[in-house]
Coordinates of C-alpha atoms and ligand atoms in Angstrom, one line a residue:
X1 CA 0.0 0.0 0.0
X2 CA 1.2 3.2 -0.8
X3 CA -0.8 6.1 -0.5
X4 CA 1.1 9.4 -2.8
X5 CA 3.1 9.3 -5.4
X6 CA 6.8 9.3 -4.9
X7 CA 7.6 12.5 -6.2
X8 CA 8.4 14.5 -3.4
X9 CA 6.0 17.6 -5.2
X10 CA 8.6 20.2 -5.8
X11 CA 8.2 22.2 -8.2
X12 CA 5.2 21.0 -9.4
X13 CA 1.8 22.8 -9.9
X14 CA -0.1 21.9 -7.2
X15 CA -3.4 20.8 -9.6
X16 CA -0.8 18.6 -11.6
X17 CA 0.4 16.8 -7.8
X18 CA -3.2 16.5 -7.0
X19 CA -4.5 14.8 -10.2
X20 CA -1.6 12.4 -9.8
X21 CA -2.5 12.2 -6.2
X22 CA -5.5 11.3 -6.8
X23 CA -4.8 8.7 -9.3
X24 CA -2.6 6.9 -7.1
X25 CA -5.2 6.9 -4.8
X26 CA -7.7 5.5 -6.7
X27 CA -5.9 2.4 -6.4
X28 CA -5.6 2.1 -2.4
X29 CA -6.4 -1.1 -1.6
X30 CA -8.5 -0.5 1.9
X31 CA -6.4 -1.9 4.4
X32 CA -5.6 -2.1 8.6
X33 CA -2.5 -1.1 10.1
X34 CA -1.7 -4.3 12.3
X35 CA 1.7 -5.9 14.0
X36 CA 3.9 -4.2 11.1
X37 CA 1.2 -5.3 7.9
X38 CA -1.0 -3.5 6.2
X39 CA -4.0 -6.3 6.2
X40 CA -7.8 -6.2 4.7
X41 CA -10.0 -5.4 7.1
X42 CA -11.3 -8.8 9.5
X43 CA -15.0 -8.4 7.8
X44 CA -13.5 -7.4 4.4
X45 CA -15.9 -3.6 4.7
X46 CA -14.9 -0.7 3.6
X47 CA -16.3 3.4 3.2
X48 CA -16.0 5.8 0.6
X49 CA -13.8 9.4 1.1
X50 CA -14.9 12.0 -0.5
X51 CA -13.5 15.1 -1.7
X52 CA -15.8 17.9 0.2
X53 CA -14.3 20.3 -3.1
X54 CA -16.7 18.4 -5.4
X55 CA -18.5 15.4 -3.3
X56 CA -16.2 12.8 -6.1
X57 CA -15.1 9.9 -4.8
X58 CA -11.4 9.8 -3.9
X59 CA -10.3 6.6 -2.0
X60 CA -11.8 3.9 -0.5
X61 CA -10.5 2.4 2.7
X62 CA -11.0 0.1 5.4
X63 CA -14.1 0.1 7.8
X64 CA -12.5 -1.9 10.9
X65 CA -14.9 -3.4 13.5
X66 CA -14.3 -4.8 16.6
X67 CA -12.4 -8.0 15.2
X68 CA -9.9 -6.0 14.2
X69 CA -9.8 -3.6 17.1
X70 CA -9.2 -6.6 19.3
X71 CA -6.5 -7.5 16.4
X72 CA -4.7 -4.1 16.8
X73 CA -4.7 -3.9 20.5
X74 CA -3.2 -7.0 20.7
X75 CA -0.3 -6.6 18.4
X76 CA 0.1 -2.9 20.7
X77 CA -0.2 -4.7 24.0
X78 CA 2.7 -7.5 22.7
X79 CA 4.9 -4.5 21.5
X80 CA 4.8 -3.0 24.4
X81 CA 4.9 -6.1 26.6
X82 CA 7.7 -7.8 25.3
X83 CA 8.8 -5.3 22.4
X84 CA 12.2 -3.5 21.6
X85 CA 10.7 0.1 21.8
X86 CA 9.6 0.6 25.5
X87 CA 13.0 -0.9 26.6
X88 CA 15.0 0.7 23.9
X89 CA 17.8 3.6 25.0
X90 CA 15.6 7.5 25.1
X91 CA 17.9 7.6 22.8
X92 CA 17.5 5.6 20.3
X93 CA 13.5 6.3 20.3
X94 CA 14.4 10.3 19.2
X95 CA 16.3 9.1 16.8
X96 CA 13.7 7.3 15.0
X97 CA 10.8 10.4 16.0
X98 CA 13.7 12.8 14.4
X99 CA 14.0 10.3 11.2
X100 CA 9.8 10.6 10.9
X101 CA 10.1 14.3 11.2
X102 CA 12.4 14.3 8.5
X103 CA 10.7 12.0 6.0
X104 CA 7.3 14.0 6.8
X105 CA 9.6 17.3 6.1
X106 CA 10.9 15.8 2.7
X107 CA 7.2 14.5 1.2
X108 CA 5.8 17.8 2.7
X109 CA 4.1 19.7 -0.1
X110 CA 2.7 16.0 -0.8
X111 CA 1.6 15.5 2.8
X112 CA 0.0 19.4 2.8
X113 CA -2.0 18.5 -0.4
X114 CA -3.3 15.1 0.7
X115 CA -4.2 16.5 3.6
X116 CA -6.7 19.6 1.6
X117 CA -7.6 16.8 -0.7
X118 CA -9.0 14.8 2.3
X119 CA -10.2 17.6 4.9
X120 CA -11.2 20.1 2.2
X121 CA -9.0 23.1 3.8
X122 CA -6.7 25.7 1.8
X123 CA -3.6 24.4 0.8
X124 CA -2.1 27.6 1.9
X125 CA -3.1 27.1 5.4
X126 CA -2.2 23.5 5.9
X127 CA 1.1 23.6 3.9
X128 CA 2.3 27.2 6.3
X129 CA 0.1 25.8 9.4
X130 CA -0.6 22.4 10.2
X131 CA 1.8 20.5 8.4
X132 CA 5.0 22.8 9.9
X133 CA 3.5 22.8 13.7
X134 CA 3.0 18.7 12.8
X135 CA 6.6 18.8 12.4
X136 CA 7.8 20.7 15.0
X137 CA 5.7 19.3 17.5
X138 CA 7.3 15.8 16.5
X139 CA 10.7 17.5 17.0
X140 CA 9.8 19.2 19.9
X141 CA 8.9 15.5 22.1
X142 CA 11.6 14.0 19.4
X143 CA 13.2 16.1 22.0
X144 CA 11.7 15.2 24.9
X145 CA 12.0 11.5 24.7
X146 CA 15.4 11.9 26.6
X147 CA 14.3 14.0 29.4
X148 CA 10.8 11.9 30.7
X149 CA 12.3 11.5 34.6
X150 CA 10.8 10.7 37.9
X151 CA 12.2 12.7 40.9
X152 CA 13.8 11.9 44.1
X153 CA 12.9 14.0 47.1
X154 CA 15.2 15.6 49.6
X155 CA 15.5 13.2 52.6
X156 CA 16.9 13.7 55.7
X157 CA 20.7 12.5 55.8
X158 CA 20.4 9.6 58.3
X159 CA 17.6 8.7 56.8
X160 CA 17.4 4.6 56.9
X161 CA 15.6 4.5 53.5
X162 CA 15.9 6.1 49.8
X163 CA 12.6 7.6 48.5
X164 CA 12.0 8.4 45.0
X165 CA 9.3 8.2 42.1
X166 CA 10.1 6.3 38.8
X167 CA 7.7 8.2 35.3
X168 CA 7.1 4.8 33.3
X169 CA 5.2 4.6 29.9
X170 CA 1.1 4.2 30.6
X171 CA 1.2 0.9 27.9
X172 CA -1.2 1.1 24.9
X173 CA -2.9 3.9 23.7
X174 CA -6.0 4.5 21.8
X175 CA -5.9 7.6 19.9
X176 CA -9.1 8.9 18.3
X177 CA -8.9 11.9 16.5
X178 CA -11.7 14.6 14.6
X179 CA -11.8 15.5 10.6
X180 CA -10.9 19.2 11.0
X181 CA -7.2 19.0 11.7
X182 CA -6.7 15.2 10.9
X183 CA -2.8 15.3 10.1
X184 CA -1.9 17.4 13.0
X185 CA -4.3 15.8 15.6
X186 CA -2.5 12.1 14.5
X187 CA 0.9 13.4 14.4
X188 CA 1.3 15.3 17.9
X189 CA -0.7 12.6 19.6
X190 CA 1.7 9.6 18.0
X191 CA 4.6 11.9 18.8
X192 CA 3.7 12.2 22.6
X193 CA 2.4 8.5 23.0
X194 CA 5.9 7.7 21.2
X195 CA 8.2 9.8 23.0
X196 CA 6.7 8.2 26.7
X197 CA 7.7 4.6 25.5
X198 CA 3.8 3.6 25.0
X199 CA 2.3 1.7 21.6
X200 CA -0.8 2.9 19.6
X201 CA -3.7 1.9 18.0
X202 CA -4.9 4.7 15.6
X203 CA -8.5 5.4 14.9
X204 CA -8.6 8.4 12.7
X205 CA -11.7 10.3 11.8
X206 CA -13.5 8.5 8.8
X207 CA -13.9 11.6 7.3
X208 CA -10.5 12.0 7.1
X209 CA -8.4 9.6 7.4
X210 CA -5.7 9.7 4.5
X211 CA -2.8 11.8 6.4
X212 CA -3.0 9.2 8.9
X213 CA -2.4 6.1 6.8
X214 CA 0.3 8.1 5.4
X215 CA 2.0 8.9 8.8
X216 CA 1.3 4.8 9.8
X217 CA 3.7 4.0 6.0
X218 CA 6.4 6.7 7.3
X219 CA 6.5 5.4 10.8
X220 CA 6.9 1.7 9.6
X221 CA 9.6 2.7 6.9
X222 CA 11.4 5.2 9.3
X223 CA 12.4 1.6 11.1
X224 CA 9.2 2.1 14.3
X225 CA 9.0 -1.3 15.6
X226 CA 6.2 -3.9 14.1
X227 CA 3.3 -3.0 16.5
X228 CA 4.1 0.1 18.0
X229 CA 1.8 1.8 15.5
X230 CA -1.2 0.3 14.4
X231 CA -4.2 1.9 12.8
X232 CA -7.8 1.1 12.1
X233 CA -10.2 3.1 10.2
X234 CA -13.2 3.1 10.1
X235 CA -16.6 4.4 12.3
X236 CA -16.9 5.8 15.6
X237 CA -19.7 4.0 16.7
X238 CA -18.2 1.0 15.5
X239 CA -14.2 1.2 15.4
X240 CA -14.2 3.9 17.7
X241 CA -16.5 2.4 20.2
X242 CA -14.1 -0.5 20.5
X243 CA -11.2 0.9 21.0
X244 CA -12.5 2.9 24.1
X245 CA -14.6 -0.5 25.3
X246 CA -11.4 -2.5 25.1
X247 CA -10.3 -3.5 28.5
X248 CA -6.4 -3.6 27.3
X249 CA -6.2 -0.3 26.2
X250 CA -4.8 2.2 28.7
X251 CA -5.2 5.8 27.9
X252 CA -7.5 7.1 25.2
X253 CA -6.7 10.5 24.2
X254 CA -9.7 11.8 22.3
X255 CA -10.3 14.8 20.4
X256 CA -13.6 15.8 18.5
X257 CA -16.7 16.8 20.0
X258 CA -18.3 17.5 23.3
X259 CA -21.1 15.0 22.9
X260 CA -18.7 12.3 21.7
X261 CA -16.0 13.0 24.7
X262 CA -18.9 12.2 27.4
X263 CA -19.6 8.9 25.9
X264 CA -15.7 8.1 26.0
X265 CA -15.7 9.3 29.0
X266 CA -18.7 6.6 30.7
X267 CA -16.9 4.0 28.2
X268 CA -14.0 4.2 29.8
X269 CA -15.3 4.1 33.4
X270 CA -17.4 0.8 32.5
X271 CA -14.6 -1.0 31.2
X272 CA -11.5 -1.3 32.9
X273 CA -11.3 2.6 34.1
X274 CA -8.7 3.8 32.0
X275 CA -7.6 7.0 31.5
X276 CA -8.9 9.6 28.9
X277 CA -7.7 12.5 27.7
X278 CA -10.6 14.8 26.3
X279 CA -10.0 17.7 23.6
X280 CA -13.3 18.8 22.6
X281 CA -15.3 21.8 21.4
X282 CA -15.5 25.2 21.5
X283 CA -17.2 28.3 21.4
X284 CA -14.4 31.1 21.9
X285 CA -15.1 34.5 23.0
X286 CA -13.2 37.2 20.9
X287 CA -13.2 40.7 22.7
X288 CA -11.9 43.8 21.0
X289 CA -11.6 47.2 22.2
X290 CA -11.8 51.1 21.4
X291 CA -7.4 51.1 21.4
X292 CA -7.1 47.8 19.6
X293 CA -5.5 47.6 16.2
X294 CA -8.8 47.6 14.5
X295 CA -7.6 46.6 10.9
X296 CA -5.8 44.2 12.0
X297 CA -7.8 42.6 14.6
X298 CA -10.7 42.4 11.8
X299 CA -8.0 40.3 9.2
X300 CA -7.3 38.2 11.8
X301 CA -10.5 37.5 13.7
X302 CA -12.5 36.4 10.0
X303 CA -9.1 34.8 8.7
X304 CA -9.4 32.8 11.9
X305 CA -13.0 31.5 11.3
X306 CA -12.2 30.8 7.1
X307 CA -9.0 29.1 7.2
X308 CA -10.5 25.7 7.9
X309 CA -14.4 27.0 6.8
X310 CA -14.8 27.7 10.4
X311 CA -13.9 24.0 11.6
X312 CA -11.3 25.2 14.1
X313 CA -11.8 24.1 17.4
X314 CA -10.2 27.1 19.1
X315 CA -11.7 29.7 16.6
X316 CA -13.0 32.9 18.0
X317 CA -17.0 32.8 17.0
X318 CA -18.2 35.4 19.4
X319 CA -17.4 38.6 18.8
X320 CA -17.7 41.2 22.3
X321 CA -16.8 44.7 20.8
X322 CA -17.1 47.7 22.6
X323 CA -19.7 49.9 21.2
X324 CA -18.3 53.1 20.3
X325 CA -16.2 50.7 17.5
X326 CA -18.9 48.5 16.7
X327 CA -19.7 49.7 13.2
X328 CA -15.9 50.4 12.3
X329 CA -15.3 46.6 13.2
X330 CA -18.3 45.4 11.1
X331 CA -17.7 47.5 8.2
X332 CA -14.0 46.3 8.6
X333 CA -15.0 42.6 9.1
X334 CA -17.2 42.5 6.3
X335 CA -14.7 43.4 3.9
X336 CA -12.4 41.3 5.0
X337 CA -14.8 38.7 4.1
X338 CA -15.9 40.4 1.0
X339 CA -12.1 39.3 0.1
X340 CA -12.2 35.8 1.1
X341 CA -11.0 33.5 -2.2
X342 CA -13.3 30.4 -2.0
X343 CA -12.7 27.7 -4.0
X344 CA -10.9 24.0 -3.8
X345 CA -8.6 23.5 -0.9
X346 CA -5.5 22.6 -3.4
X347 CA -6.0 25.9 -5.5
X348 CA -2.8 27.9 -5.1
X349 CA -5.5 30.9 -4.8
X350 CA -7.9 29.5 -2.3
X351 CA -8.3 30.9 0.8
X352 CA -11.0 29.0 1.7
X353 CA -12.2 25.6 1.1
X354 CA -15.6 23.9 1.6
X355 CA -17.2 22.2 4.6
X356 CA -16.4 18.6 5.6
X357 CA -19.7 16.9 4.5
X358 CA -23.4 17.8 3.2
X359 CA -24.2 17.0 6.9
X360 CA -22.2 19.3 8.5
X361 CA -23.0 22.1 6.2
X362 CA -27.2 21.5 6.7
X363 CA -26.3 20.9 10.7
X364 CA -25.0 24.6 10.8
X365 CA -27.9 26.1 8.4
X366 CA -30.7 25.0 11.1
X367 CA -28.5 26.4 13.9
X368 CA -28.3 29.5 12.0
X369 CA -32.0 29.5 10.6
X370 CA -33.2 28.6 14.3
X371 CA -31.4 32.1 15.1
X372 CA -33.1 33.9 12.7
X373 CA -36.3 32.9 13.3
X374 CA -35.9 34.2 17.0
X375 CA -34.5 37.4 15.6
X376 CA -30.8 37.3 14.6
X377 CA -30.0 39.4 12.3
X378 CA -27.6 38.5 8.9
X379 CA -25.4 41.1 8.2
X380 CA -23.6 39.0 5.2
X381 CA -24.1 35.3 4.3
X382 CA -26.1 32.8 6.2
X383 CA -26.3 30.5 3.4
X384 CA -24.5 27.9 1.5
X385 CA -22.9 28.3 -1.9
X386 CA -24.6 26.8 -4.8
X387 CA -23.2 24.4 -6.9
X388 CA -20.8 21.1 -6.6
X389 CA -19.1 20.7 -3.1
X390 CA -20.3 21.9 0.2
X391 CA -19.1 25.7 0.4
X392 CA -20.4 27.9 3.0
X393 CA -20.8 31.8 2.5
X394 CA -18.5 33.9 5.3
X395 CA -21.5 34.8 7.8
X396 CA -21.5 37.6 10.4
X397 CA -24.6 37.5 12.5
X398 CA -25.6 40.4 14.5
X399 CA -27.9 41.1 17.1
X400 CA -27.8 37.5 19.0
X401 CA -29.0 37.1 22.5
X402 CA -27.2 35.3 24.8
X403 CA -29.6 32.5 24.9
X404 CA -29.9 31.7 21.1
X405 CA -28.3 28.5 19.6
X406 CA -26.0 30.8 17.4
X407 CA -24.4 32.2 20.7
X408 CA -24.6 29.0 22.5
X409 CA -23.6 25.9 20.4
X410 CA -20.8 25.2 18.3
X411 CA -21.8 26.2 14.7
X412 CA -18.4 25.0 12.9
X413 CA -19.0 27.0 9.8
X414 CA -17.5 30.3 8.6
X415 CA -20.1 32.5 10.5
X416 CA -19.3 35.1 13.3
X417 CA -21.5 36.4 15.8
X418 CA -21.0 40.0 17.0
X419 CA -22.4 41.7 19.8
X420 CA -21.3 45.0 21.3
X421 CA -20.8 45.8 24.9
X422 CA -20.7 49.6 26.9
X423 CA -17.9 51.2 26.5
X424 CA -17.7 51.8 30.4
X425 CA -18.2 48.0 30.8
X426 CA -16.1 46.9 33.6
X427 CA -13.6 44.0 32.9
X428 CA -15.7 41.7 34.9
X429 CA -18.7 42.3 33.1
X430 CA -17.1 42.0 29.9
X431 CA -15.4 39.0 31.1
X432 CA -19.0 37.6 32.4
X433 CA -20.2 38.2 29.0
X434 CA -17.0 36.0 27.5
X435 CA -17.5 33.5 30.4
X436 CA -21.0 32.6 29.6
X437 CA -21.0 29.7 27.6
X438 CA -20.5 25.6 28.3
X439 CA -16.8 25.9 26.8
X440 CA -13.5 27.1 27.4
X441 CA -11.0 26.2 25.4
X442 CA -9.8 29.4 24.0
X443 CA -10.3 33.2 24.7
X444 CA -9.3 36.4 22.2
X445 CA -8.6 39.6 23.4
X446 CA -7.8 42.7 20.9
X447 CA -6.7 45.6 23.1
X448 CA -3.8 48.0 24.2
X449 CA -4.2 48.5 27.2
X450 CA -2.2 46.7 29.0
X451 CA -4.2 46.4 32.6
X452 CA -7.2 45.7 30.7
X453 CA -5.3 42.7 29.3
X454 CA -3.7 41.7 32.5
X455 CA -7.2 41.7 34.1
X456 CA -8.8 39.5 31.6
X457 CA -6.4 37.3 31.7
X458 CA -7.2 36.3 35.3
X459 CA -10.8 36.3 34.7
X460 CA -11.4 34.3 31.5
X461 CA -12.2 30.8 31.6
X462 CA -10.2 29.2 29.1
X463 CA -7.3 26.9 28.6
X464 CA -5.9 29.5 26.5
X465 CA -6.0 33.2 26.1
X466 CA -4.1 34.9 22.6
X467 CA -3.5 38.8 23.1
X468 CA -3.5 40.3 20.0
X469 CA -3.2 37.9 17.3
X470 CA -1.8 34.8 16.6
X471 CA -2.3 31.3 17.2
X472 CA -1.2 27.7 19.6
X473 CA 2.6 26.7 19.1
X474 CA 4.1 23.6 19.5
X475 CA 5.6 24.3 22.9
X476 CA 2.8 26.0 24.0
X477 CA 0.4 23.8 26.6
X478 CA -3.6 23.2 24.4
X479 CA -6.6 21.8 26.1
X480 CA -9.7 23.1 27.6
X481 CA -11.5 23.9 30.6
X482 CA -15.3 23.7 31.4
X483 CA -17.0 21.2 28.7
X484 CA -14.1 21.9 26.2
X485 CA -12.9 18.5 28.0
X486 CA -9.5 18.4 30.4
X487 CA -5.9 17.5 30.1
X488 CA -3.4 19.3 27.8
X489 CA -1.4 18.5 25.2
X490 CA 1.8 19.7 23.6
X491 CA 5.1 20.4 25.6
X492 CA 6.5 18.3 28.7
X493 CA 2.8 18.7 30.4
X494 CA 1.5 17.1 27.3
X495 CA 3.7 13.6 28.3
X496 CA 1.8 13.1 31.6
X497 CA -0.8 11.5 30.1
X498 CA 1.1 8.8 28.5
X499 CA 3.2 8.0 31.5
X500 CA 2.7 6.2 34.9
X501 CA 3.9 7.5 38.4
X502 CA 5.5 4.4 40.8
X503 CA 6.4 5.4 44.0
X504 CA 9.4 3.5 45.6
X505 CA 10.8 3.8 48.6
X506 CA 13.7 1.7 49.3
X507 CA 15.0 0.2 52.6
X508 CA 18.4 -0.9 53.4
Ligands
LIG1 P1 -16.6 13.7 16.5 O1 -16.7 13.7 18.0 O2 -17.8 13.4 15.8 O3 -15.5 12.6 16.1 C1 -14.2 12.6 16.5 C2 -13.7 11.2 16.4 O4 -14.4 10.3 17.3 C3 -13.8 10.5 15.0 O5 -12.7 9.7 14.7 C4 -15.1 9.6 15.2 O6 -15.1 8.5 14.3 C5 -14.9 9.2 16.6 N1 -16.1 8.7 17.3 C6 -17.4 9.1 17.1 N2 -18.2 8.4 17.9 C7 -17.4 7.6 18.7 C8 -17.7 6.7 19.8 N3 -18.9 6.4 20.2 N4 -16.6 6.1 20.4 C9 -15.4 6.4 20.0 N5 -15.0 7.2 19.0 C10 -16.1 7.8 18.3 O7 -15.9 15.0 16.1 P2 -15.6 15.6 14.7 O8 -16.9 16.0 14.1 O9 -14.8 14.6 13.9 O10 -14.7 16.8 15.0 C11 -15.1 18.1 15.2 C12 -15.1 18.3 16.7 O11 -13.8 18.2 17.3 C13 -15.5 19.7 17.1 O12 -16.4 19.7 18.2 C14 -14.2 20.4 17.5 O13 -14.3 21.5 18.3 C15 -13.5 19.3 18.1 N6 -12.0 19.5 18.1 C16 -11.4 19.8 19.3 C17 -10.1 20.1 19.3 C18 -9.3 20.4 20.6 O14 -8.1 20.3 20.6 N7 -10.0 20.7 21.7 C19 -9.3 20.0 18.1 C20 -10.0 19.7 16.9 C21 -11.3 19.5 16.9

């Protein structure tokens, strides 16, 4: 099985990569990651991936079920049991997470297109944004692999006994990971589980699953160990609902949506308690003031919600502005989407790409409509784009209450909702205004001065706050608070999750 071409894409115009890309595959056979082989799924079922650019078929791959769930975790649980790569030197473990950061690095104008094929996103964005962090997050717990260490408290010097803590890898773990960032999702999550010593089993989203079969074919020819990372496709409910079921897994780290993380979260309680890891939804708050860099906070708040068609976890959807700059920031945010390129992910020109799915697109129309109806008003957009492919117009929404579905639930679509607020609001009440919503995974602020900013700092509830522009980095700590789930990754923090404390304390 091999899943691009072997061209490494330089040079090339991108639409003359992508129809050789999508020739190649055309002739995937659909196939499990298991013990080192790529195999035919136990049941011999497979789904259809479709280009969201056009709704065309472009691959067909495997639809694992529980058969080959048990299958995977198996071949994970030997690896790890009685492997080479939990016993193997730090060492020697970076070595091979630098040599997968370098074969993703050489293939990665391939790996970027594949990856806007799949999801539907700009090329642009993926080929400057994910596939780079992807990288450097690898490199970053590449790193890291030599510095996992337990501690040994200060004792007293007579003591009669030597106390200290050993940080061991947590065994196999089940990683499950959403459509809208599928490549960067599978690649820091491996990296992490990697760098700790632990073994995988993959289930990527079925939506998207082609940067992750590509990532399994690096890992295997980068010299990984047979069984240290294994990957079934194929359906949550099914594939998915396995995995977290399956009493011999150890960790799940999860990241998609809210409704999703609770049932992983009971799952893993019934079965055999293990430990999850929950990234899920959002509904970020974006507040911009009278002093803020208005022009630029504009670019940046609607580039934020159309790089991916507004399925970014940690984009800003809610829009607090202080009143006196309302209009200027509409006016400016509306021409800023007035100049939005939409078009096919893997056009050079594209700025943005469609929606995942039909269903996603019609699941964000009735949240909208519903808003509507109860008096929202549509200042631009609000409706899809005719013709092949499931495009969405850039959408900024005015006059929400707090109560309506558009300022409540997570629309995932390219629409902002903008509400103004006094200008001699106090930075609680603005921050109450931010605060008020079932998530908190990230929180915006567009100001200058800087006690404003301290202040809001300390009152947002959110696993991350950005001060004027910008987004997460590699080093930086990601995760959420509130129903946005728990846990972070990225970073040395990110490694707790993967690894096991054992107290010793020993006697002599
Ligand atoms: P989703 O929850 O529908 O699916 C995510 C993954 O879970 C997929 O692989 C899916 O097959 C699997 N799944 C579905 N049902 C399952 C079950 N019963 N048991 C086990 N696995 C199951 O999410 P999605 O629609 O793919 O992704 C979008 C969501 O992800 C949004 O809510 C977004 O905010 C969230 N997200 C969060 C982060 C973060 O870091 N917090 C990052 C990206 C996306």
């Amino acid at each position: 099985m091999n899943i691009v071409v072997t061209k490494h894409g330089e040079g090339q115009e991108s639409t003359a990569l992508h129809d050789e890309l999508r020739r190649a595959l055309a002739e995937v056979r659909p196939a499990v990651l298991i013990d080192g082989n790529w195999q035919a799924p136990a049941a011999g079922n497979s789904l259809e991936v479709d280009d969201p650019a056009d709704g065309s078929r472009v691959a067909t791959i495997a639809a694992g079920d529980e058969q080959d769930i048990d299958l995977a975790v198996a071949a994970a649980q030997r690896a790890f049991q009685l492997g080479p790569w939990p016993r193997l030197p730090a060492s020697r473990r970076a070595a091979m997470l630098f040599a997968l950061a370098d074969a993703i690095e050489r293939e990665q104008a391939e790996m970027a297109l594949l990856e806007s094929m799949d999801a539907g996103h700009s090329l642009r964005s993926i080929a400057n944004g994910d596939v780079p962090l992807g990288i450097r997050s690898l490199r970053d717990y590449a790193g890291w692999a030599t510095k996992i260490a337990g501690e040994t408290p200060m004792q007293p010097a007579d003591t009669t006994c030597m106390d200290y803590f050993l940080r061991e890898p947590i065994g196999v773990a089940g990683i499950i990971t959403p459509w809208n960032a599928p490549f960067l999702m599978v690649l820091q999550k491996v990296a992490t589980a990697l760098a700790a010593g632990c073994t995988v089993v993959i289930k990527p989203a079925e939506l998207a699953p082609l940067s992750a079969l590509r990532i399994g074919q690096l890992c295997l020819e980068v010299g990984i160990p047979a069984g240290v990372v294994n990957i079934v496709t194929g359906t949550g409910a099914v594939a998915g609902q396995a995995l977290v079921d399956h009493p011999d897994v150890n960790v799940v780290s999860f990241t998609g949506s809210t409704a999703v993380g609770k049932r992983i979260m009971a799952a893993a309680a019934e079965s055999n308690l293990k430990r999850v890891v929950l990234e899920l939804g959002g509904k970020s708050p974006v507040l911009v003031f009278a002093d803020a860099d208005l022009d630029k906070a504009a670019k940046a708040i609607v580039g934020e919600i159309t790089f991916k068609s507004g399925q970014y976890c940690a984009a800003g959807s809610r829009v607090f502005v202080q009143r006196s700059v309302y209009a200027a920031l509409l006016d400016r945010m509306q021409a800023a989407m007035d100049r939005i390129s939409i078009g096919p992910g893997h056009l050079a020109t594209t700025d943005m790409g469609p929606m995942i799915s039909a269903a996603q697109r019609m699941r964000a129309q009735e949240i909208i409509d519903h808003s509507i109806a109860a008096g929202a008003v549509v200042q631009r957009g609000g409706h899809a784009r005719s013709g092949p492919g499931y495009f969405y117009e850039p959408t900024l929404i005015t006059h929400a209450t707090p109560g309506m579905r558009v300022s409540r639930e997570e629309i995932f679509a390219p629409a902002l909702v903008v509400t103004p607020f006094d200008d001699a609001a106090s930075p609680h009440e603005v921050a109450a205004l931010a605060n008020d919503s079932a998530y908190g995974l990230s929180a915006k602020i567009w100001a200058r001065d800087i006690g404003t900013v301290h202040c809001l700092i300390r009152l947002l509830q959110a696993g991350q706050v950005i001060v004027n522009g910008g987004g997460g980095e590699a080093t930086l700590p990601f995760g959420g608070v509130k129903q946005s789930g728990f846990g972070r990754e990225n970073g040395h923090v990110g490694l707790s999750a993967f690894t096991e404390i054992k107290a010793v304390r020993l006697g002599y």
